[in-house]
Structures are given as structure tokens and as C-alpha cells.
Amino acid sequence: MFSKACEYGIKATIFIAQKSLHKTRVSLKEIAAEINSPEAFTAKILQSLARNGLVDSHKGPTGGFEMNRAKMDTIKLYDIVNAIDGDNIFVGCGLGLKHCDANKPCPVHDKFVGIRENLTQMLKNTTMYELASGLDIGLTQLKR
Amino acid sequence: MFSKACEYGIKATIFIAQKSLHKTRVSLKEIAAEINSPEAFTAKILQSLARNGLVDSHKGPTGGFEMNRAKMDTIKLYDIVNAIDGDNIFVGCGLGLKHCDANKPCPVHDKFVGIRENLTQMLKNTTMYELASGLDIGLTQLKR
DNA sequence: ATTAAATAGGATAAATTTGTCCGAAATAAG
DNA sequence: CTTATTTCGGACAAATTTATCCTATTTAAT
């Protein structure tokens, strides 16, 4: 459903947010170890998220990644997915047609409308804070 | 959501089924032209679907692909997707974890359960006949 | 039998995604 | 100021997906 890059990006962001709940900055190394992802590849994804303002990064010793509480409430899962995989999953045709809509639908158009809407709304309604909290209290996991 | 191969496979199968409604066999060339797909690549996909018994193929002059009415009613969109892309989209973890379930859920597990179930049920409930009919009466399209 | 038309299948190539390497830039601390 | 630590960013490499090419096999028709 999501690209590998997006999976890593989501997991990394949730972990960063969880640590930020405790005012702790995390390094790339810690992140990659925690979410079990290739370090250099994860770095690329985090750079992109940082450039897009979805996480904050700091260079130098004691540097690393963090996310303030305001962002945790503002930024939705949707924003992470959209930043990494783009909006094709939200708006594109299920069969890859360029011009597919209610007027000129592909054979699966109507079948997909509802599911896509559910997915989009779910992602748009899910805050990073919510995901970080669940992880923080041990309700959810990022490994295995 | 689906791989390119899967998109081509779905479109090709629907077209084959539609033509079979009129007892007409279609060649690879016609299929690729109709669904706007690379011919040789489409051939690979159709070979695989034929090996799996999802479409019937015939060699030689007047040969081509077809699907009898019984299969149209039996075979679901689910079967096509499963044959080409496998079952990861139906059963795999949204974040790619190997061991993610209700007991040890990833942060998005609960959020995805419903959506995934909707998708699976929809694909399992959609027959090739239904899709072929919609195309046949001009309600849907495979191009553009 | 011969021919032509069609799918089957192996080998290969191109494109994209995933992953690695290394030097540059920033910055905290002594 | 120097050093060590960390992210940044470009170039490169590997793996996977997508796409092509060519020959073999099957089969209908003459």
C-alpha cells in the first residue's frame, strides 16, 4: 500500500514524536536502530521530511530530530504519506487511467470511491500525537 | 495501490470477459491496443493468469484469450489481484512489520483493519461478469 | 505437408525504487 | 580555535519492477 520509504518515514516520525513527548532529541542512528531500517536510506527520508517542515532537525553534537507538541497535534499521518508517496493513492484511478471520474469511470471506479474516502479520512484524522502516545504507553510497537 | 502488472491484468481480464459475452476470442494484440499496455509485458501477465486458470488461452490461428460464463461468475476481482500481486495487500502490516496483530499491533494497525476489510470484501464480492457487463453496456471504460 | 497466425517462454534491457558511501556543512564543548 | 559529532547532499550501487526481443511451440487452413 505504501512504499518502503513511506513505511520508514511513518515509523521514524512516530518514534521522533514519542521521544519528543519527553523532550528528548533522537539521532538518525537511534531511529534506524529502533525502527529497524537502513540508516543512510532513512537519512534521505528524514532530510526530505525536515525540508518539508514535518520534523525539525539539528546538526552537531546533541543534534538530531524532534517534533514539538504543536506539530504533533497539527501534523496528520496524511501529511507524512503525502510528502513521501504523493497523492496518487488518494486521487489516482485504481486502474491507472489518466481520465477517470464519475462521468467516465473505469470499471472499478465506483467500487473504490468509498474505500479511498475511508482511507483518506482516516489518514487526515490521525494526528502524530495520537500515534506517539500509543507507542509511549506501550500500546503499540515499531519493531518486528 | 496495485502494481502496474496488476492494473494491466485487471483491465485485460475485464476486456477478455466482455468479448467473451459475445463469444468472441481476443488476441494479445487486440487486448494491448484496447487497454493501452505494452504488448510483450501484457503477454507475460496473461500467460501467468492462464497458467492459474483465470483465463483460457488458445494457440494458433483464430487463437487468443477467452473466459467462459461460468468463470465470469466464479472468478472475483480478488482472484486476479491475488494471482498477480499476492496477498500482502490483504494480510500484511501497513508498516511492513512481520509480526503485527491485535495483540502486538503497530501504531496504525487498528486504523487499517477496517479499511483493509472493506477492500478485501469489495474485491471478493466483485465478479468478472459484473465488471464485463458494465463495460459492455458502455457504463465504464478501459482507456484514457 | 506447408504455411501462417497465435500463445509460451527464456534472455535481456530499461526504469524505478531501495540502499550505500563519502565529503561538506553546522554546531556544541573543551 | 580545534575537535568531535551530527545532519545534509551528491554520486553511486544493488535490487526490483517494468518492458522488450527473439525463438519455440501449437494449431487452423489450404
Short mmCIF file of C-alpha atoms (C1' of nucleotides) in Angstrom, two decimals:
data_model
loop_
_atom_site.label_atom_id
_atom_site.label_comp_id
_atom_site.label_asym_id
_atom_site.label_seq_id
_atom_site.Cartn_x
_atom_site.Cartn_y
_atom_site.Cartn_z
CA MET A 1 0.00 0.00 0.00
CA PHE A 2 2.79 2.42 0.95
CA SER A 3 6.31 2.46 -0.45
CA LYS A 4 9.16 1.24 1.73
CA ALA A 5 10.33 4.84 2.02
CA CYS A 6 6.91 5.80 3.32
CA GLU A 7 6.82 2.98 5.83
CA TYR A 8 10.19 4.05 7.18
CA GLY A 9 9.10 7.68 7.19
CA ILE A 10 5.95 6.95 9.17
CA LYS A 11 7.75 4.80 11.71
CA ALA A 12 10.58 7.29 12.10
CA THR A 13 8.20 10.19 12.59
CA ILE A 14 6.18 8.35 15.20
CA PHE A 15 9.36 7.48 17.09
CA ILE A 16 10.63 11.05 16.92
CA ALA A 17 7.29 12.29 18.21
CA GLN A 18 7.26 9.78 21.05
CA LYS A 19 10.73 10.83 22.19
CA SER A 20 9.74 14.46 21.89
CA LEU A 21 6.93 13.79 24.35
CA HIS A 22 9.81 13.52 26.83
CA LYS A 23 11.73 16.45 25.37
CA THR A 24 14.33 14.06 24.04
CA ARG A 25 16.02 14.57 20.70
CA VAL A 26 16.89 11.41 18.75
CA SER A 27 19.72 10.82 16.33
CA LEU A 28 19.45 9.12 12.97
CA LYS A 29 21.37 6.19 14.41
CA GLU A 30 18.88 5.69 17.21
CA ILE A 31 15.96 5.98 14.83
CA ALA A 32 17.31 3.44 12.36
CA ALA A 33 18.06 1.04 15.20
CA GLU A 34 14.60 1.46 16.70
CA ILE A 35 12.59 1.03 13.52
CA ASN A 36 14.99 -1.49 12.00
CA SER A 37 15.68 0.45 8.80
CA PRO A 38 18.78 1.09 6.67
CA GLU A 39 20.48 4.13 8.17
CA ALA A 40 21.54 6.04 5.06
CA PHE A 41 18.23 5.46 3.33
CA THR A 42 16.37 6.60 6.41
CA ALA A 43 18.55 9.71 6.44
CA LYS A 44 17.31 10.65 2.96
CA ILE A 45 13.71 10.29 4.01
CA LEU A 46 14.21 12.35 7.19
CA GLN A 47 16.00 15.05 5.23
CA SER A 48 13.02 15.31 2.96
CA LEU A 49 10.59 15.42 5.89
CA ALA A 50 12.72 18.09 7.56
CA ARG A 51 12.82 20.19 4.37
CA ASN A 52 9.03 19.95 4.30
CA GLY A 53 8.83 21.13 7.90
CA LEU A 54 7.25 17.91 9.15
CA VAL A 55 10.05 17.24 11.61
CA ASP A 56 12.75 19.53 12.99
CA SER A 57 16.41 18.65 12.61
CA HIS A 58 19.51 19.99 14.34
CA LYS A 59 23.11 19.44 13.33
CA GLY A 60 26.13 19.00 15.52
CA PRO A 61 26.70 17.26 18.84
CA THR A 62 23.46 16.81 20.79
CA GLY A 63 21.76 17.30 17.44
CA GLY A 64 19.12 15.04 15.98
CA PHE A 65 15.43 15.09 15.17
CA GLU A 66 12.48 16.31 17.17
CA MET A 67 8.87 17.44 16.85
CA ASN A 68 7.27 19.99 19.12
CA ARG A 69 3.90 19.44 20.66
CA ALA A 70 2.15 21.93 18.37
CA LYS A 71 3.31 19.98 15.33
CA MET A 72 2.27 16.69 16.86
CA ASP A 73 -1.28 17.98 17.03
CA THR A 74 -1.20 19.66 13.65
CA ILE A 75 0.57 17.11 11.51
CA LYS A 76 -1.52 14.20 10.38
CA LEU A 77 -0.50 10.81 9.09
CA TYR A 78 -1.86 12.10 5.81
CA ASP A 79 0.86 14.75 5.64
CA ILE A 80 3.65 12.20 6.03
CA VAL A 81 2.23 9.90 3.38
CA ASN A 82 1.54 12.78 1.03
CA ALA A 83 5.07 14.16 1.47
CA ILE A 84 6.72 10.85 0.64
CA ASP A 85 4.41 8.95 -1.72
CA GLY A 86 2.47 11.87 -3.16
CA ASP A 87 -1.27 11.98 -3.60
CA ASN A 88 -1.73 9.26 -6.17
CA ILE A 89 -3.13 6.87 -3.60
CA PHE A 90 -5.73 9.48 -2.66
CA VAL A 91 -6.78 10.81 -6.04
CA GLY A 92 -5.44 8.49 -8.76
CA CYS A 93 -7.52 5.94 -10.64
CA GLY A 94 -7.38 2.40 -9.27
CA LEU A 95 -6.50 1.10 -12.74
CA GLY A 96 -4.06 3.90 -13.56
CA LEU A 97 -6.28 5.74 -16.05
CA LYS A 98 -5.42 9.39 -16.54
CA HIS A 99 -9.00 10.47 -17.08
CA CYS A 100 -11.27 8.51 -14.80
CA ASP A 101 -14.13 10.14 -12.91
CA ALA A 102 -17.79 9.66 -12.12
CA ASN A 103 -18.71 10.70 -15.68
CA LYS A 104 -16.26 8.43 -17.46
CA PRO A 105 -15.46 5.84 -14.81
CA CYS A 106 -13.17 2.85 -15.10
CA PRO A 107 -14.79 -0.48 -14.22
CA VAL A 108 -13.70 -0.30 -10.59
CA HIS A 109 -14.19 3.43 -10.05
CA ASP A 110 -17.39 3.29 -8.02
CA LYS A 111 -16.10 0.34 -6.02
CA PHE A 112 -13.02 2.28 -5.00
CA VAL A 113 -14.59 5.61 -4.16
CA GLY A 114 -15.74 4.58 -0.71
CA ILE A 115 -12.62 2.72 0.27
CA ARG A 116 -10.42 5.56 -0.87
CA GLU A 117 -12.52 8.05 1.02
CA ASN A 118 -12.25 5.95 4.17
CA LEU A 119 -8.51 5.75 3.83
CA THR A 120 -8.11 9.45 3.19
CA GLN A 121 -10.32 10.45 6.10
CA MET A 122 -8.56 8.06 8.43
CA LEU A 123 -5.16 9.44 7.48
CA LYS A 124 -6.40 13.01 7.72
CA ASN A 125 -7.91 12.38 11.15
CA THR A 126 -4.92 10.70 12.70
CA THR A 127 -2.52 13.04 14.47
CA MET A 128 1.09 12.27 15.18
CA TYR A 129 0.36 12.90 18.84
CA GLU A 130 -2.16 10.10 18.91
CA LEU A 131 0.28 7.66 17.33
CA ALA A 132 3.16 8.80 19.54
CA SER A 133 1.05 8.41 22.68
CA GLY A 134 0.02 4.87 21.82
CA LEU A 135 3.63 3.96 21.35
CA ASP A 136 4.68 5.77 24.52
CA ILE A 137 2.31 3.89 26.78
CA GLY A 138 3.33 0.57 25.25
CA LEU A 139 0.07 0.02 23.46
CA THR A 140 1.80 -0.28 20.10
CA GLN A 141 5.19 -1.27 18.73
CA LEU A 142 7.52 -0.31 15.89
CA LYS A 143 9.64 -3.45 15.76
CA ARG A 144 9.27 -6.99 14.43
CA MET B 1 -2.32 0.57 -4.67
CA PHE B 2 -1.85 -2.16 -7.28
CA SER B 3 1.30 -2.83 -9.30
CA LYS B 4 1.34 -1.87 -12.97
CA ALA B 5 1.26 -5.57 -13.81
CA CYS B 6 -1.88 -5.92 -11.73
CA GLU B 7 -3.55 -2.93 -13.35
CA TYR B 8 -2.86 -4.38 -16.79
CA GLY B 9 -4.02 -7.80 -15.63
CA ILE B 10 -7.32 -6.47 -14.31
CA LYS B 11 -8.02 -4.42 -17.41
CA ALA B 12 -7.07 -7.27 -19.74
CA THR B 13 -9.26 -9.75 -17.89
CA ILE B 14 -12.26 -7.44 -17.94
CA PHE B 15 -11.82 -6.89 -21.67
CA ILE B 16 -11.49 -10.61 -22.33
CA ALA B 17 -14.63 -11.25 -20.29
CA GLN B 18 -16.55 -8.55 -22.12
CA LYS B 19 -15.65 -10.01 -25.51
CA SER B 20 -16.49 -13.47 -24.26
CA LEU B 21 -20.00 -12.22 -23.51
CA HIS B 22 -20.31 -12.18 -27.29
CA LYS B 23 -18.46 -15.48 -27.75
CA THR B 24 -15.56 -13.60 -29.26
CA ARG B 25 -11.98 -14.62 -28.62
CA VAL B 26 -9.44 -11.77 -28.41
CA SER B 27 -5.78 -11.76 -29.32
CA LEU B 28 -2.97 -10.30 -27.27
CA LYS B 29 -2.60 -7.58 -29.89
CA GLU B 30 -6.22 -6.51 -29.55
CA ILE B 31 -6.01 -6.56 -25.79
CA ALA B 32 -2.87 -4.43 -25.60
CA ALA B 33 -4.38 -1.96 -28.07
CA GLU B 34 -7.62 -1.76 -26.10
CA ILE B 35 -6.14 -1.28 -22.66
CA ASN B 36 -3.16 0.73 -23.89
CA SER B 37 -0.48 -1.53 -22.43
CA PRO B 38 2.90 -2.80 -23.65
CA GLU B 39 2.21 -5.92 -25.67
CA ALA B 40 5.04 -8.20 -24.54
CA PHE B 41 4.61 -7.27 -20.90
CA THR B 42 0.91 -7.89 -21.12
CA ALA B 43 1.69 -11.27 -22.66
CA LYS B 44 3.65 -12.27 -19.56
CA ILE B 45 0.79 -11.32 -17.30
CA LEU B 46 -1.78 -13.17 -19.39
CA GLN B 47 0.43 -16.25 -19.50
CA SER B 48 0.51 -16.23 -15.74
CA LEU B 49 -3.26 -15.76 -15.47
CA ALA B 50 -3.77 -18.57 -17.99
CA ARG B 51 -1.46 -20.89 -16.05
CA ASN B 52 -3.55 -20.13 -12.97
CA GLY B 53 -6.72 -20.98 -14.82
CA LEU B 54 -8.17 -17.47 -14.53
CA VAL B 55 -8.45 -17.04 -18.29
CA ASP B 56 -8.34 -19.60 -21.08
CA SER B 57 -5.81 -19.29 -23.89
CA HIS B 58 -5.63 -20.95 -27.30
CA LYS B 59 -2.69 -21.01 -29.66
CA GLY B 60 -2.65 -20.89 -33.42
CA PRO B 61 -4.75 -19.01 -35.94
CA THR B 62 -8.12 -17.93 -34.51
CA GLY B 63 -6.45 -18.39 -31.14
CA GLY B 64 -6.47 -15.88 -28.32
CA PHE B 65 -7.92 -15.44 -24.87
CA GLU B 66 -11.40 -16.05 -23.56
CA MET B 67 -13.38 -16.68 -20.38
CA ASN B 68 -16.49 -18.78 -20.23
CA ARG B 69 -19.61 -17.62 -18.46
CA ALA B 70 -19.11 -19.99 -15.52
CA LYS B 71 -15.72 -18.46 -14.82
CA MET B 72 -17.07 -14.95 -15.13
CA ASP B 73 -19.43 -15.69 -12.27
CA THR B 74 -16.91 -17.62 -10.21
CA ILE B 75 -13.80 -15.52 -10.58
CA LYS B 76 -13.66 -12.43 -8.46
CA LEU B 77 -11.53 -9.32 -8.78
CA TYR B 78 -9.85 -10.64 -5.65
CA ASP B 79 -8.55 -13.68 -7.55
CA ILE B 80 -6.90 -11.56 -10.22
CA VAL B 81 -5.23 -9.26 -7.69
CA ASN B 82 -4.14 -12.18 -5.54
CA ALA B 83 -2.69 -14.04 -8.54
CA ILE B 84 -0.58 -11.08 -9.64
CA ASP B 85 0.26 -9.04 -6.53
CA GLY B 86 -0.11 -11.75 -3.92
CA ASP B 87 -1.92 -11.34 -0.62
CA ASN B 88 0.30 -8.76 1.06
CA ILE B 89 -2.22 -6.01 0.49
CA PHE B 90 -4.86 -8.13 2.24
CA VAL B 91 -2.96 -9.55 5.17
CA GLY B 92 0.36 -7.67 5.52
CA CYS B 93 1.06 -4.97 8.12
CA GLY B 94 0.56 -1.41 6.95
CA LEU B 95 4.03 -0.52 8.16
CA GLY B 96 5.68 -3.70 6.91
CA LEU B 97 6.16 -5.38 10.28
CA LYS B 98 6.50 -9.15 10.15
CA HIS B 99 4.73 -9.71 13.45
CA CYS B 100 1.87 -7.28 13.79
CA ASP B 101 -1.52 -8.33 15.11
CA ALA B 102 -4.19 -7.26 17.55
CA ASN B 103 -2.01 -8.41 20.47
CA LYS B 104 1.17 -6.66 19.35
CA PRO B 105 -0.13 -4.02 16.96
CA CYS B 106 1.86 -1.44 15.06
CA PRO B 107 0.71 2.16 15.59
CA VAL B 108 -1.61 2.09 12.59
CA HIS B 109 -2.88 -1.48 12.94
CA ASP B 110 -6.33 -0.71 14.33
CA LYS B 111 -6.76 2.15 11.89
CA PHE B 112 -6.11 -0.14 8.97
CA VAL B 113 -8.17 -3.13 9.98
CA GLY B 114 -11.46 -1.69 8.81
CA ILE B 115 -10.18 -0.23 5.59
CA ARG B 116 -8.42 -3.43 4.68
CA GLU B 117 -11.51 -5.45 5.45
CA ASN B 118 -13.59 -3.17 3.22
CA LEU B 119 -11.14 -3.55 0.39
CA THR B 120 -10.94 -7.32 0.72
CA GLN B 121 -14.70 -7.76 0.87
CA MET B 122 -15.22 -5.48 -2.09
CA LEU B 123 -12.70 -7.42 -4.18
CA LYS B 124 -14.13 -10.73 -3.05
CA ASN B 125 -17.67 -9.64 -3.88
CA THR B 126 -16.96 -8.29 -7.34
CA THR B 127 -17.35 -10.83 -10.14
CA MET B 128 -15.72 -10.54 -13.51
CA TYR B 129 -19.20 -10.78 -15.03
CA GLU B 130 -20.30 -7.64 -13.25
CA LEU B 131 -17.26 -5.72 -14.48
CA ALA B 132 -17.55 -7.11 -18.01
CA SER B 133 -21.22 -6.17 -18.19
CA GLY B 134 -20.60 -2.59 -17.09
CA LEU B 135 -18.03 -2.26 -19.82
CA ASP B 136 -20.24 -3.96 -22.39
CA ILE B 137 -23.16 -1.57 -21.95
CA GLY B 138 -20.84 1.43 -22.13
CA LEU B 139 -21.20 2.32 -18.48
CA THR B 140 -17.44 2.10 -17.93
CA GLN B 141 -14.24 2.47 -19.94
CA LEU B 142 -10.77 0.96 -20.05
CA LYS B 143 -8.99 3.73 -21.92
CA ARG B 144 -7.64 7.20 -21.10
"C1'" DA C 1 2.77 -31.38 -45.72
"C1'" DT C 2 3.21 -26.43 -45.76
"C1'" DT C 3 2.24 -22.10 -44.27
"C1'" DA C 4 0.73 -18.53 -41.41
"C1'" DA C 5 -1.02 -16.98 -37.08
"C1'" DA C 6 -1.15 -17.06 -32.48
"C1'" DT C 7 0.46 -18.02 -27.49
"C1'" DA C 8 4.63 -19.73 -24.46
"C1'" DG C 9 8.79 -18.82 -22.53
"C1'" DG C 10 13.67 -17.62 -21.91
"C1'" DA C 11 17.06 -13.99 -22.09
"C1'" DT C 12 17.91 -9.38 -21.83
"C1'" DA C 13 17.31 -4.28 -21.21
"C1'" DA C 14 15.38 -0.05 -19.23
"C1'" DA C 15 13.38 2.36 -15.46
"C1'" DT C 16 12.32 2.93 -10.79
"C1'" DT C 17 12.89 2.08 -6.06
"C1'" DT C 18 15.77 0.90 -2.48
"C1'" DG C 19 20.07 1.19 -0.37
"C1'" DT C 20 25.26 2.76 0.28
"C1'" DC C 21 29.33 5.77 0.50
"C1'" DC C 22 31.73 9.77 1.36
"C1'" DG C 23 32.81 14.50 1.82
"C1'" DA C 24 30.62 19.10 3.18
"C1'" DA C 25 28.42 21.97 6.48
"C1'" DA C 26 26.88 23.09 11.01
"C1'" DT C 27 27.43 23.23 15.89
"C1'" DA C 28 28.34 22.02 20.86
"C1'" DA C 29 32.09 21.59 24.02
"C1'" DG C 30 36.65 21.85 25.72
"C1'" DC D 1 40.34 27.63 17.71
"C1'" DT D 2 40.14 22.89 17.46
"C1'" DT D 3 37.87 18.71 17.69
"C1'" DA D 4 34.20 15.61 17.71
"C1'" DT D 5 29.50 14.78 16.49
"C1'" DT D 6 25.70 15.19 13.86
"C1'" DT D 7 22.72 16.24 9.72
"C1'" DC D 8 23.00 17.49 4.56
"C1'" DG D 9 23.58 16.35 -0.05
"C1'" DG D 10 25.57 14.45 -4.17
"C1'" DA D 11 27.14 10.42 -6.53
"C1'" DC D 12 26.91 5.76 -6.93
"C1'" DA D 13 25.29 0.72 -6.47
"C1'" DA D 14 22.01 -3.02 -5.86
"C1'" DA D 15 17.50 -4.87 -6.24
"C1'" DT D 16 13.06 -4.94 -8.07
"C1'" DT D 17 9.65 -3.84 -11.38
"C1'" DT D 18 8.54 -2.83 -15.90
"C1'" DA D 19 9.32 -3.58 -20.63
"C1'" DT D 20 11.44 -5.68 -24.97
"C1'" DC D 21 13.26 -9.19 -28.19
"C1'" DC D 22 13.62 -13.46 -30.20
"C1'" DT D 23 12.81 -18.30 -30.76
"C1'" DA D 24 9.91 -22.35 -29.85
"C1'" DT D 25 5.52 -24.49 -29.84
"C1'" DT D 26 0.85 -25.13 -31.10
"C1'" DT D 27 -2.77 -25.16 -34.39
"C1'" DA D 28 -6.12 -23.75 -38.20
"C1'" DA D 29 -6.47 -23.63 -43.03
"C1'" DT D 30 -5.13 -24.55 -47.64
#
